[in-house]
Amino acid sequence: MAENGIPDEYLDGYARILAAVAPTGRRLTRDELLARREMGERAAEAGFGLRALVGAHLAAARTHWPVTATPGTRDGAGSTDSVLAAIEQAVDAFAEGYERAQRLAVRQEVAARREFIDDLLYGRSDPGRLAERAERFGLRLSYEHAVAVAEGSVPYDEEDAVPRSVEQALIGRFGDRSVLLTTKTGRLVCIAPGDQPEVLAYFAKQAFAATDGGRVAIGRPRPGVGGVVQSYEEALNVLDLAERLDLDDPVLHAADLLVYPVLTRDRQAMTELVLSALGPLEAARGGARPLIETLTVYFDAGCVAAEAARRLSLSVRALTYRLERIHKLTGADPADPVHRYTLQTAVIGARLMDWPAKSF
């Protein structure tokens, strides 16, 4: 056993190289350099630290300093400089092999992590095997997990500054709490234990700031391997919903928006409602879109005409005229509580299905 706990096998042939080089002052041969690189690779794969390995080489150089090297001699064969040059070459080749193995290990780890994330979020692979692989990345899939997804104005990759800054903030705040942060299709994805909502809340805050005002959606906590997929899909659906409905909130929770999936679950029924309640608006000058926008803003303003008019940059009189026109065309009065519910539901359906831009 060499110094620093490094086994002698990782110094095998090193003393012979020094002894062979000292008399002639030659450089290491290609085979000698190759052998040192391969030794460095094996040492890296065995998990030994590079600092300890270099220290072991220097200690071995002192122990096996060639007797043919003349102390104080600076030039030519048998000089101290020739031995030091050989040590430098040997250690450099060893470190090169070590670093090459480390880079390969990192690439393999990144590839394994990416493959695991793809399998996890898409529900691929055997659940039992997936749960085993999850423990390697700090997740215990037998528990509940919730998924948050953040998107910004540009797509992100794991190596970008934004994901790294968010991850550093999470680690600095919570340490290792079985949290997995990654990117998927240009978005930030955070998987956290379902009983720790503060983690995803903090992620949402950091992601909103790092993406310069992006949007974050948080799925509901779900148990098991399939629960991660469900929570992830919920978060994606919420992001899509927010875009369709022009929702302004920077952080959206799937649990707060469950009414929308319910409304669109029966697409045929919703299509019939939209066409029945709003179809007559297509007969208006300019088509149905301006009047649907008017209804949208009117309902969002709590059916307060003055506020709706302000948001639409209209006079209250002009807004009132539009509402009367809607009443005349559809037979439904937006100011009437009974009619209002039908119209508002139809408007939501139209926005979700992008009608009338897309015909049924």
Short mmCIF file of the C-alpha atoms (twelve columns), coordinates in Angstrom:
data_MODEL
# 
_entry.id   MODEL 
# 
loop_
_atom_site.group_PDB 
_atom_site.id 
_atom_site.type_symbol 
_atom_site.label_atom_id 
_atom_site.label_alt_id 
_atom_site.label_comp_id 
_atom_site.label_asym_id 
_atom_site.label_seq_id 
_atom_site.Cartn_x 
_atom_site.Cartn_y 
_atom_site.Cartn_z 
_atom_site.pdbx_PDB_model_num 
ATOM 1   C CA . MET A 1   0.000   0.000  0.000   1 
ATOM 2   C CA . ALA A 2   1.447   3.338  -1.044  1 
ATOM 3   C CA . GLU A 3   1.067   6.573  0.914   1 
ATOM 4   C CA . ASN A 4   -2.375  8.242  1.224   1 
ATOM 5   C CA . GLY A 5   -4.022  4.815  1.123   1 
ATOM 6   C CA . ILE A 6   -3.363  4.370  -2.618  1 
ATOM 7   C CA . PRO A 7   -2.786  0.695  -3.566  1 
ATOM 8   C CA . ASP A 8   0.593   -0.127 -5.111  1 
ATOM 9   C CA . GLU A 9   -1.100  -1.400 -8.272  1 
ATOM 10  C CA . TYR A 10  -1.712  2.179  -9.414  1 
ATOM 11  C CA . LEU A 11  2.044   2.863  -9.238  1 
ATOM 12  C CA . ASP A 12  3.034   -0.332 -11.002 1 
ATOM 13  C CA . GLY A 13  5.948   0.269  -13.399 1 
ATOM 14  C CA . TYR A 14  6.491   3.857  -12.223 1 
ATOM 15  C CA . ALA A 15  9.805   3.152  -10.446 1 
ATOM 16  C CA . ARG A 16  11.044  1.162  -13.456 1 
ATOM 17  C CA . ILE A 17  10.312  4.093  -15.736 1 
ATOM 18  C CA . LEU A 18  12.322  6.463  -13.541 1 
ATOM 19  C CA . ALA A 19  15.220  4.011  -13.377 1 
ATOM 20  C CA . ALA A 20  15.188  3.545  -17.155 1 
ATOM 21  C CA . VAL A 21  15.021  7.249  -17.946 1 
ATOM 22  C CA . ALA A 22  17.642  8.521  -15.503 1 
ATOM 23  C CA . PRO A 23  20.793  7.186  -17.237 1 
ATOM 24  C CA . THR A 24  19.932  8.533  -20.694 1 
ATOM 25  C CA . GLY A 25  17.650  11.493 -20.044 1 
ATOM 26  C CA . ARG A 26  15.244  10.221 -22.689 1 
ATOM 27  C CA . ARG A 27  11.572  11.014 -22.806 1 
ATOM 28  C CA . LEU A 28  8.923   8.415  -22.001 1 
ATOM 29  C CA . THR A 29  7.994   6.120  -24.882 1 
ATOM 30  C CA . ARG A 30  4.519   5.956  -26.391 1 
ATOM 31  C CA . ASP A 31  3.876   2.619  -24.693 1 
ATOM 32  C CA . GLU A 32  4.980   3.981  -21.325 1 
ATOM 33  C CA . LEU A 33  2.700   6.994  -21.668 1 
ATOM 34  C CA . LEU A 34  -0.185  4.770  -22.745 1 
ATOM 35  C CA . ALA A 35  0.345   2.531  -19.738 1 
ATOM 36  C CA . ARG A 36  0.258   5.534  -17.362 1 
ATOM 37  C CA . ARG A 37  -2.970  6.833  -18.976 1 
ATOM 38  C CA . GLU A 38  -4.627  3.442  -18.613 1 
ATOM 39  C CA . MET A 39  -3.487  3.329  -14.982 1 
ATOM 40  C CA . GLY A 40  -5.085  6.747  -14.420 1 
ATOM 41  C CA . GLU A 41  -8.352  5.564  -15.954 1 
ATOM 42  C CA . ARG A 42  -8.481  2.523  -13.672 1 
ATOM 43  C CA . ALA A 43  -7.741  4.660  -10.621 1 
ATOM 44  C CA . ALA A 44  -10.583 7.043  -11.519 1 
ATOM 45  C CA . GLU A 45  -12.993 4.151  -12.036 1 
ATOM 46  C CA . ALA A 46  -11.957 2.772  -8.622  1 
ATOM 47  C CA . GLY A 47  -12.967 6.082  -7.021  1 
ATOM 48  C CA . PHE A 48  -9.623  7.363  -5.763  1 
ATOM 49  C CA . GLY A 49  -9.040  11.107 -5.608  1 
ATOM 50  C CA . LEU A 50  -6.597  12.703 -8.025  1 
ATOM 51  C CA . ARG A 51  -4.880  14.720 -5.296  1 
ATOM 52  C CA . ALA A 52  -4.069  11.575 -3.302  1 
ATOM 53  C CA . LEU A 53  -2.868  9.799  -6.448  1 
ATOM 54  C CA . VAL A 54  -0.490  12.611 -7.388  1 
ATOM 55  C CA . GLY A 55  0.781   12.697 -3.819  1 
ATOM 56  C CA . ALA A 56  1.480   8.955  -3.997  1 
ATOM 57  C CA . HIS A 57  3.466   9.454  -7.203  1 
ATOM 58  C CA . LEU A 58  5.593   12.194 -5.647  1 
ATOM 59  C CA . ALA A 59  6.221   10.110 -2.547  1 
ATOM 60  C CA . ALA A 60  7.214   7.143  -4.722  1 
ATOM 61  C CA . ALA A 61  9.585   9.374  -6.679  1 
ATOM 62  C CA . ARG A 62  11.395  10.250 -3.453  1 
ATOM 63  C CA . THR A 63  11.525  6.618  -2.383  1 
ATOM 64  C CA . HIS A 64  12.698  5.304  -5.764  1 
ATOM 65  C CA . TRP A 65  14.880  8.198  -6.852  1 
ATOM 66  C CA . PRO A 66  17.375  6.665  -9.335  1 
ATOM 67  C CA . VAL A 67  20.884  6.247  -7.946  1 
ATOM 68  C CA . THR A 68  22.204  7.105  -11.402 1 
ATOM 69  C CA . ALA A 69  20.731  10.610 -11.146 1 
ATOM 70  C CA . THR A 70  23.510  12.880 -9.944  1 
ATOM 71  C CA . PRO A 71  22.325  15.376 -7.329  1 
ATOM 72  C CA . GLY A 72  22.950  18.951 -8.351  1 
ATOM 73  C CA . THR A 73  23.438  18.074 -11.999 1 
ATOM 74  C CA . ARG A 74  21.162  20.216 -14.145 1 
ATOM 75  C CA . ASP A 75  21.771  19.113 -17.726 1 
ATOM 76  C CA . GLY A 76  22.168  15.942 -19.823 1 
ATOM 77  C CA . ALA A 77  21.936  12.230 -19.073 1 
ATOM 78  C CA . GLY A 78  21.822  11.297 -15.458 1 
ATOM 79  C CA . SER A 79  20.769  14.794 -14.397 1 
ATOM 80  C CA . THR A 80  18.188  15.751 -11.819 1 
ATOM 81  C CA . ASP A 81  16.303  17.649 -14.513 1 
ATOM 82  C CA . SER A 82  15.910  14.517 -16.647 1 
ATOM 83  C CA . VAL A 83  14.344  12.635 -13.735 1 
ATOM 84  C CA . LEU A 84  12.045  15.537 -12.911 1 
ATOM 85  C CA . ALA A 85  11.010  15.722 -16.577 1 
ATOM 86  C CA . ALA A 86  10.201  12.004 -16.497 1 
ATOM 87  C CA . ILE A 87  8.125   12.459 -13.343 1 
ATOM 88  C CA . GLU A 88  6.266   15.335 -14.985 1 
ATOM 89  C CA . GLN A 89  5.514   13.248 -18.080 1 
ATOM 90  C CA . ALA A 90  4.397   10.220 -16.087 1 
ATOM 91  C CA . VAL A 91  2.148   12.192 -13.740 1 
ATOM 92  C CA . ASP A 92  0.718   14.231 -16.617 1 
ATOM 93  C CA . ALA A 93  -0.162  11.077 -18.584 1 
ATOM 94  C CA . PHE A 94  -1.663  9.496  -15.470 1 
ATOM 95  C CA . ALA A 95  -3.779  12.616 -14.818 1 
ATOM 96  C CA . GLU A 96  -4.870  12.722 -18.472 1 
ATOM 97  C CA . GLY A 97  -6.185  9.178  -18.236 1 
ATOM 98  C CA . TYR A 98  -7.850  9.968  -14.917 1 
ATOM 99  C CA . GLU A 99  -9.611  13.040 -16.312 1 
ATOM 100 C CA . ARG A 100 -10.666 11.166 -19.447 1 
ATOM 101 C CA . ALA A 101 -12.308 8.497  -17.305 1 
ATOM 102 C CA . GLN A 102 -13.977 11.208 -15.215 1 
ATOM 103 C CA . ARG A 103 -15.381 12.929 -18.289 1 
ATOM 104 C CA . LEU A 104 -16.686 9.633  -19.590 1 
ATOM 105 C CA . ALA A 105 -18.273 8.882  -16.215 1 
ATOM 106 C CA . VAL A 106 -19.943 12.295 -16.183 1 
ATOM 107 C CA . ARG A 107 -21.316 11.796 -19.701 1 
ATOM 108 C CA . GLN A 108 -22.608 8.366  -18.746 1 
ATOM 109 C CA . GLU A 109 -24.204 9.773  -15.592 1 
ATOM 110 C CA . VAL A 110 -25.844 12.584 -17.539 1 
ATOM 111 C CA . ALA A 111 -27.121 10.110 -20.130 1 
ATOM 112 C CA . ALA A 112 -28.450 7.774  -17.416 1 
ATOM 113 C CA . ARG A 113 -30.149 10.694 -15.674 1 
ATOM 114 C CA . ARG A 114 -31.734 11.907 -18.894 1 
ATOM 115 C CA . GLU A 115 -32.931 8.406  -19.756 1 
ATOM 116 C CA . PHE A 116 -34.408 8.022  -16.274 1 
ATOM 117 C CA . ILE A 117 -36.189 11.382 -16.494 1 
ATOM 118 C CA . ASP A 118 -37.626 10.531 -19.906 1 
ATOM 119 C CA . ASP A 119 -38.858 7.157  -18.653 1 
ATOM 120 C CA . LEU A 120 -40.275 8.723  -15.490 1 
ATOM 121 C CA . LEU A 121 -42.137 11.624 -17.080 1 
ATOM 122 C CA . TYR A 122 -43.457 9.571  -19.968 1 
ATOM 123 C CA . GLY A 123 -44.389 6.577  -17.837 1 
ATOM 124 C CA . ARG A 124 -42.088 4.203  -19.665 1 
ATOM 125 C CA . SER A 125 -40.208 1.203  -18.208 1 
ATOM 126 C CA . ASP A 126 -41.305 -1.281 -15.574 1 
ATOM 127 C CA . PRO A 127 -42.607 0.536  -12.448 1 
ATOM 128 C CA . GLY A 128 -40.557 -1.616 -10.081 1 
ATOM 129 C CA . ARG A 129 -37.357 -1.089 -12.031 1 
ATOM 130 C CA . LEU A 130 -38.109 2.616  -12.366 1 
ATOM 131 C CA . ALA A 131 -38.560 2.918  -8.592  1 
ATOM 132 C CA . GLU A 132 -35.174 1.279  -8.059  1 
ATOM 133 C CA . ARG A 133 -33.499 3.652  -10.491 1 
ATOM 134 C CA . ALA A 134 -35.229 6.618  -8.833  1 
ATOM 135 C CA . GLU A 135 -33.427 6.018  -5.530  1 
ATOM 136 C CA . ARG A 136 -30.137 6.655  -7.309  1 
ATOM 137 C CA . PHE A 137 -31.372 10.177 -8.032  1 
ATOM 138 C CA . GLY A 138 -32.819 10.829 -4.590  1 
ATOM 139 C CA . LEU A 139 -36.489 9.993  -5.219  1 
ATOM 140 C CA . ARG A 140 -38.572 7.456  -3.325  1 
ATOM 141 C CA . LEU A 141 -41.470 6.823  -5.656  1 
ATOM 142 C CA . SER A 142 -43.476 4.864  -3.103  1 
ATOM 143 C CA . TYR A 143 -44.362 8.279  -1.619  1 
ATOM 144 C CA . GLU A 144 -46.486 11.052 -3.086  1 
ATOM 145 C CA . HIS A 145 -44.774 13.512 -5.403  1 
ATOM 146 C CA . ALA A 146 -45.865 16.707 -7.091  1 
ATOM 147 C CA . VAL A 147 -44.387 18.227 -10.228 1 
ATOM 148 C CA . ALA A 148 -43.955 21.891 -11.108 1 
ATOM 149 C CA . VAL A 149 -43.159 23.070 -14.623 1 
ATOM 150 C CA . ALA A 150 -41.829 26.534 -15.454 1 
ATOM 151 C CA . GLU A 151 -41.523 28.096 -18.879 1 
ATOM 152 C CA . GLY A 152 -39.902 31.313 -19.973 1 
ATOM 153 C CA . SER A 153 -39.599 33.311 -23.152 1 
ATOM 154 C CA . VAL A 154 -36.801 31.013 -24.391 1 
ATOM 155 C CA . PRO A 155 -36.184 27.260 -24.066 1 
ATOM 156 C CA . TYR A 156 -33.689 26.059 -21.461 1 
ATOM 157 C CA . ASP A 157 -31.211 23.203 -21.235 1 
ATOM 158 C CA . GLU A 158 -29.762 21.678 -18.070 1 
ATOM 159 C CA . GLU A 159 -26.414 23.360 -18.722 1 
ATOM 160 C CA . ASP A 160 -27.915 26.851 -19.008 1 
ATOM 161 C CA . ALA A 161 -27.458 29.440 -16.296 1 
ATOM 162 C CA . VAL A 162 -31.163 29.638 -15.412 1 
ATOM 163 C CA . PRO A 163 -31.632 25.978 -14.353 1 
ATOM 164 C CA . ARG A 164 -28.319 26.020 -12.482 1 
ATOM 165 C CA . SER A 165 -29.212 29.174 -10.559 1 
ATOM 166 C CA . VAL A 166 -32.625 27.795 -9.591  1 
ATOM 167 C CA . GLU A 167 -31.089 24.489 -8.497  1 
ATOM 168 C CA . GLN A 168 -28.445 26.260 -6.403  1 
ATOM 169 C CA . ALA A 169 -31.152 28.322 -4.723  1 
ATOM 170 C CA . LEU A 170 -33.168 25.196 -3.889  1 
ATOM 171 C CA . ILE A 171 -30.138 23.377 -2.486  1 
ATOM 172 C CA . GLY A 172 -29.117 26.445 -0.496  1 
ATOM 173 C CA . ARG A 173 -32.588 26.737 1.032   1 
ATOM 174 C CA . PHE A 174 -33.598 23.118 1.573   1 
ATOM 175 C CA . GLY A 175 -30.452 21.023 1.123   1 
ATOM 176 C CA . ASP A 176 -31.056 17.456 -0.004  1 
ATOM 177 C CA . ARG A 177 -34.792 16.872 0.352   1 
ATOM 178 C CA . SER A 178 -35.279 14.282 -2.360  1 
ATOM 179 C CA . VAL A 179 -35.836 16.989 -4.960  1 
ATOM 180 C CA . LEU A 180 -35.056 16.470 -8.642  1 
ATOM 181 C CA . LEU A 181 -34.637 19.492 -10.903 1 
ATOM 182 C CA . THR A 182 -34.244 19.038 -14.643 1 
ATOM 183 C CA . THR A 183 -35.328 20.422 -17.999 1 
ATOM 184 C CA . LYS A 184 -37.730 18.939 -20.518 1 
ATOM 185 C CA . THR A 185 -38.693 20.331 -23.923 1 
ATOM 186 C CA . GLY A 186 -37.141 23.662 -22.978 1 
ATOM 187 C CA . ARG A 187 -38.990 23.977 -19.660 1 
ATOM 188 C CA . LEU A 188 -37.781 23.677 -16.065 1 
ATOM 189 C CA . VAL A 189 -39.218 20.680 -14.229 1 
ATOM 190 C CA . CYS A 190 -39.087 20.194 -10.465 1 
ATOM 191 C CA . ILE A 191 -40.191 16.960 -8.772  1 
ATOM 192 C CA . ALA A 192 -40.611 17.174 -5.005  1 
ATOM 193 C CA . PRO A 193 -42.257 15.176 -2.187  1 
ATOM 194 C CA . GLY A 194 -45.983 15.827 -2.060  1 
ATOM 195 C CA . ASP A 195 -45.933 16.604 1.673   1 
ATOM 196 C CA . GLN A 196 -43.467 19.478 1.197   1 
ATOM 197 C CA . PRO A 197 -45.399 22.141 -0.748  1 
ATOM 198 C CA . GLU A 198 -42.945 24.783 0.435   1 
ATOM 199 C CA . VAL A 199 -40.313 23.303 -1.883  1 
ATOM 200 C CA . LEU A 200 -42.364 23.799 -5.043  1 
ATOM 201 C CA . ALA A 201 -43.549 27.185 -3.829  1 
ATOM 202 C CA . TYR A 202 -39.926 28.274 -3.482  1 
ATOM 203 C CA . PHE A 203 -39.094 26.736 -6.854  1 
ATOM 204 C CA . ALA A 204 -41.930 28.731 -8.412  1 
ATOM 205 C CA . LYS A 205 -40.618 31.949 -6.870  1 
ATOM 206 C CA . GLN A 206 -37.060 31.327 -8.037  1 
ATOM 207 C CA . ALA A 207 -38.112 30.159 -11.498 1 
ATOM 208 C CA . PHE A 208 -40.359 33.189 -11.984 1 
ATOM 209 C CA . ALA A 209 -37.451 35.488 -11.159 1 
ATOM 210 C CA . ALA A 210 -34.830 33.547 -13.137 1 
ATOM 211 C CA . THR A 211 -36.978 33.321 -16.278 1 
ATOM 212 C CA . ASP A 212 -37.668 37.047 -16.114 1 
ATOM 213 C CA . GLY A 213 -41.372 36.717 -15.486 1 
ATOM 214 C CA . GLY A 214 -42.125 33.269 -16.844 1 
ATOM 215 C CA . ARG A 215 -45.094 31.157 -15.837 1 
ATOM 216 C CA . VAL A 216 -45.123 28.217 -13.422 1 
ATOM 217 C CA . ALA A 217 -47.730 25.466 -13.153 1 
ATOM 218 C CA . ILE A 218 -47.908 23.030 -10.240 1 
ATOM 219 C CA . GLY A 219 -49.618 19.648 -10.508 1 
ATOM 220 C CA . ARG A 220 -51.363 17.911 -7.630  1 
ATOM 221 C CA . PRO A 221 -49.484 15.436 -5.399  1 
ATOM 222 C CA . ARG A 222 -49.908 11.870 -6.604  1 
ATOM 223 C CA . PRO A 223 -48.640 8.538  -5.229  1 
ATOM 224 C CA . GLY A 224 -46.376 6.063  -6.971  1 
ATOM 225 C CA . VAL A 225 -44.535 6.028  -10.266 1 
ATOM 226 C CA . GLY A 226 -47.661 6.801  -12.265 1 
ATOM 227 C CA . GLY A 227 -48.416 9.702  -9.934  1 
ATOM 228 C CA . VAL A 228 -45.358 11.599 -11.138 1 
ATOM 229 C CA . VAL A 229 -46.552 11.251 -14.725 1 
ATOM 230 C CA . GLN A 230 -50.051 12.412 -13.792 1 
ATOM 231 C CA . SER A 231 -48.797 15.429 -11.857 1 
ATOM 232 C CA . TYR A 232 -46.434 16.358 -14.687 1 
ATOM 233 C CA . GLU A 233 -49.196 16.109 -17.288 1 
ATOM 234 C CA . GLU A 234 -51.484 18.188 -15.082 1 
ATOM 235 C CA . ALA A 235 -48.860 20.917 -14.912 1 
ATOM 236 C CA . LEU A 236 -48.420 20.856 -18.704 1 
ATOM 237 C CA . ASN A 237 -52.181 21.042 -19.207 1 
ATOM 238 C CA . VAL A 238 -52.367 24.033 -16.876 1 
ATOM 239 C CA . LEU A 239 -49.692 25.851 -18.911 1 
ATOM 240 C CA . ASP A 240 -51.666 25.162 -22.080 1 
ATOM 241 C CA . LEU A 241 -54.860 26.294 -20.371 1 
ATOM 242 C CA . ALA A 242 -53.216 29.500 -19.178 1 
ATOM 243 C CA . GLU A 243 -52.164 30.343 -22.722 1 
ATOM 244 C CA . ARG A 244 -55.603 29.632 -24.171 1 
ATOM 245 C CA . LEU A 245 -57.432 31.622 -21.504 1 
ATOM 246 C CA . ASP A 246 -54.826 34.399 -21.170 1 
ATOM 247 C CA . LEU A 247 -54.504 33.791 -17.441 1 
ATOM 248 C CA . ASP A 248 -52.242 36.410 -15.871 1 
ATOM 249 C CA . ASP A 249 -51.228 34.662 -12.652 1 
ATOM 250 C CA . PRO A 250 -47.499 33.787 -12.692 1 
ATOM 251 C CA . VAL A 251 -48.068 30.670 -10.560 1 
ATOM 252 C CA . LEU A 252 -51.011 28.391 -11.289 1 
ATOM 253 C CA . HIS A 253 -52.112 25.318 -9.336  1 
ATOM 254 C CA . ALA A 254 -53.908 22.481 -11.066 1 
ATOM 255 C CA . ALA A 255 -56.065 22.035 -7.959  1 
ATOM 256 C CA . ASP A 256 -57.497 25.542 -8.476  1 
ATOM 257 C CA . LEU A 257 -58.428 24.962 -12.123 1 
ATOM 258 C CA . LEU A 258 -60.181 21.603 -12.040 1 
ATOM 259 C CA . VAL A 259 -63.397 23.066 -13.425 1 
ATOM 260 C CA . TYR A 260 -61.828 23.577 -16.860 1 
ATOM 261 C CA . PRO A 261 -60.972 19.923 -17.569 1 
ATOM 262 C CA . VAL A 262 -64.481 19.054 -16.408 1 
ATOM 263 C CA . LEU A 263 -65.984 21.522 -18.881 1 
ATOM 264 C CA . THR A 264 -64.040 20.102 -21.817 1 
ATOM 265 C CA . ARG A 265 -64.239 16.413 -20.918 1 
ATOM 266 C CA . ASP A 266 -67.291 16.002 -23.142 1 
ATOM 267 C CA . ARG A 267 -66.061 17.828 -26.223 1 
ATOM 268 C CA . GLN A 268 -69.171 17.092 -28.243 1 
ATOM 269 C CA . ALA A 269 -71.438 18.590 -25.593 1 
ATOM 270 C CA . MET A 270 -69.217 21.662 -25.276 1 
ATOM 271 C CA . THR A 271 -69.156 22.093 -29.056 1 
ATOM 272 C CA . GLU A 272 -72.927 22.020 -29.161 1 
ATOM 273 C CA . LEU A 273 -73.138 24.580 -26.341 1 
ATOM 274 C CA . VAL A 274 -70.702 26.961 -28.048 1 
ATOM 275 C CA . LEU A 275 -72.473 26.776 -31.379 1 
ATOM 276 C CA . SER A 276 -75.898 27.086 -29.796 1 
ATOM 277 C CA . ALA A 277 -75.076 29.963 -27.440 1 
ATOM 278 C CA . LEU A 278 -72.480 31.879 -29.465 1 
ATOM 279 C CA . GLY A 279 -72.971 30.720 -33.048 1 
ATOM 280 C CA . PRO A 280 -75.448 33.541 -33.820 1 
ATOM 281 C CA . LEU A 281 -72.687 36.079 -33.111 1 
ATOM 282 C CA . GLU A 282 -71.046 35.175 -36.416 1 
ATOM 283 C CA . ALA A 283 -73.817 37.159 -38.100 1 
ATOM 284 C CA . ALA A 284 -72.558 40.360 -36.481 1 
ATOM 285 C CA . ARG A 285 -70.544 42.910 -38.434 1 
ATOM 286 C CA . GLY A 286 -66.892 41.917 -37.937 1 
ATOM 287 C CA . GLY A 287 -67.822 38.388 -36.945 1 
ATOM 288 C CA . ALA A 288 -68.095 36.755 -33.549 1 
ATOM 289 C CA . ARG A 289 -64.576 37.412 -32.243 1 
ATOM 290 C CA . PRO A 290 -65.031 41.065 -31.063 1 
ATOM 291 C CA . LEU A 291 -68.236 40.222 -29.235 1 
ATOM 292 C CA . ILE A 292 -66.722 37.122 -27.608 1 
ATOM 293 C CA . GLU A 293 -63.827 39.307 -26.440 1 
ATOM 294 C CA . THR A 294 -66.362 41.747 -25.028 1 
ATOM 295 C CA . LEU A 295 -68.074 38.967 -23.095 1 
ATOM 296 C CA . THR A 296 -64.728 37.638 -21.849 1 
ATOM 297 C CA . VAL A 297 -63.672 40.989 -20.446 1 
ATOM 298 C CA . TYR A 298 -67.143 41.692 -19.063 1 
ATOM 299 C CA . PHE A 299 -67.185 38.416 -17.122 1 
ATOM 300 C CA . ASP A 300 -63.558 38.845 -15.986 1 
ATOM 301 C CA . ALA A 301 -64.500 42.279 -14.641 1 
ATOM 302 C CA . GLY A 302 -67.213 40.738 -12.466 1 
ATOM 303 C CA . CYS A 303 -69.932 41.987 -14.830 1 
ATOM 304 C CA . VAL A 304 -69.167 45.583 -13.833 1 
ATOM 305 C CA . ALA A 305 -69.790 47.596 -16.987 1 
ATOM 306 C CA . ALA A 306 -67.587 50.561 -16.072 1 
ATOM 307 C CA . GLU A 307 -64.563 48.322 -15.344 1 
ATOM 308 C CA . ALA A 308 -65.108 46.228 -18.467 1 
ATOM 309 C CA . ALA A 309 -65.369 49.387 -20.583 1 
ATOM 310 C CA . ARG A 310 -62.095 50.675 -19.110 1 
ATOM 311 C CA . ARG A 311 -60.299 47.400 -19.891 1 
ATOM 312 C CA . LEU A 312 -61.609 47.456 -23.456 1 
ATOM 313 C CA . SER A 313 -60.824 51.165 -23.898 1 
ATOM 314 C CA . LEU A 314 -64.491 51.828 -24.666 1 
ATOM 315 C CA . SER A 315 -67.080 54.178 -23.314 1 
ATOM 316 C CA . VAL A 316 -69.709 52.633 -21.064 1 
ATOM 317 C CA . ARG A 317 -72.269 53.492 -23.712 1 
ATOM 318 C CA . ALA A 318 -70.320 51.618 -26.401 1 
ATOM 319 C CA . LEU A 319 -69.980 48.609 -24.108 1 
ATOM 320 C CA . THR A 320 -73.700 48.678 -23.347 1 
ATOM 321 C CA . TYR A 321 -74.434 48.744 -27.058 1 
ATOM 322 C CA . ARG A 322 -72.288 45.643 -27.599 1 
ATOM 323 C CA . LEU A 323 -74.035 43.791 -24.774 1 
ATOM 324 C CA . GLU A 324 -77.408 44.702 -26.221 1 
ATOM 325 C CA . ARG A 325 -76.260 43.481 -29.613 1 
ATOM 326 C CA . ILE A 326 -75.213 40.155 -28.059 1 
ATOM 327 C CA . HIS A 327 -78.617 39.904 -26.370 1 
ATOM 328 C CA . LYS A 328 -80.415 40.566 -29.642 1 
ATOM 329 C CA . LEU A 329 -78.381 38.026 -31.646 1 
ATOM 330 C CA . THR A 330 -78.285 35.197 -29.103 1 
ATOM 331 C CA . GLY A 331 -81.452 35.802 -27.127 1 
ATOM 332 C CA . ALA A 332 -79.394 35.616 -23.934 1 
ATOM 333 C CA . ASP A 333 -78.917 38.684 -21.722 1 
ATOM 334 C CA . PRO A 334 -75.371 38.857 -20.228 1 
ATOM 335 C CA . ALA A 335 -76.737 40.866 -17.307 1 
ATOM 336 C CA . ASP A 336 -79.289 38.186 -16.415 1 
ATOM 337 C CA . PRO A 337 -77.913 35.702 -13.846 1 
ATOM 338 C CA . VAL A 338 -79.578 32.708 -15.519 1 
ATOM 339 C CA . HIS A 339 -78.380 33.602 -19.017 1 
ATOM 340 C CA . ARG A 340 -74.992 34.703 -17.708 1 
ATOM 341 C CA . TYR A 341 -73.953 31.230 -16.605 1 
ATOM 342 C CA . THR A 342 -74.723 29.731 -20.038 1 
ATOM 343 C CA . LEU A 343 -72.913 32.501 -21.881 1 
ATOM 344 C CA . GLN A 344 -69.866 32.427 -19.588 1 
ATOM 345 C CA . THR A 345 -69.548 28.643 -19.887 1 
ATOM 346 C CA . ALA A 346 -69.845 28.900 -23.659 1 
ATOM 347 C CA . VAL A 347 -67.218 31.650 -23.765 1 
ATOM 348 C CA . ILE A 348 -64.810 29.492 -21.746 1 
ATOM 349 C CA . GLY A 349 -65.453 26.596 -24.118 1 
ATOM 350 C CA . ALA A 350 -64.858 28.801 -27.150 1 
ATOM 351 C CA . ARG A 351 -61.542 30.014 -25.761 1 
ATOM 352 C CA . LEU A 352 -60.433 26.504 -24.851 1 
ATOM 353 C CA . MET A 353 -61.250 25.244 -28.340 1 
ATOM 354 C CA . ASP A 354 -60.009 28.399 -30.091 1 
ATOM 355 C CA . TRP A 355 -63.370 29.077 -31.718 1 
ATOM 356 C CA . PRO A 356 -64.185 30.759 -34.077 1 
ATOM 357 C CA . ALA A 357 -60.568 30.835 -35.353 1 
ATOM 358 C CA . LYS A 358 -60.824 27.034 -35.680 1 
ATOM 359 C CA . SER A 359 -64.071 25.690 -37.004 1 
ATOM 360 C CA . PHE A 360 -65.684 22.606 -35.499 1 
# 
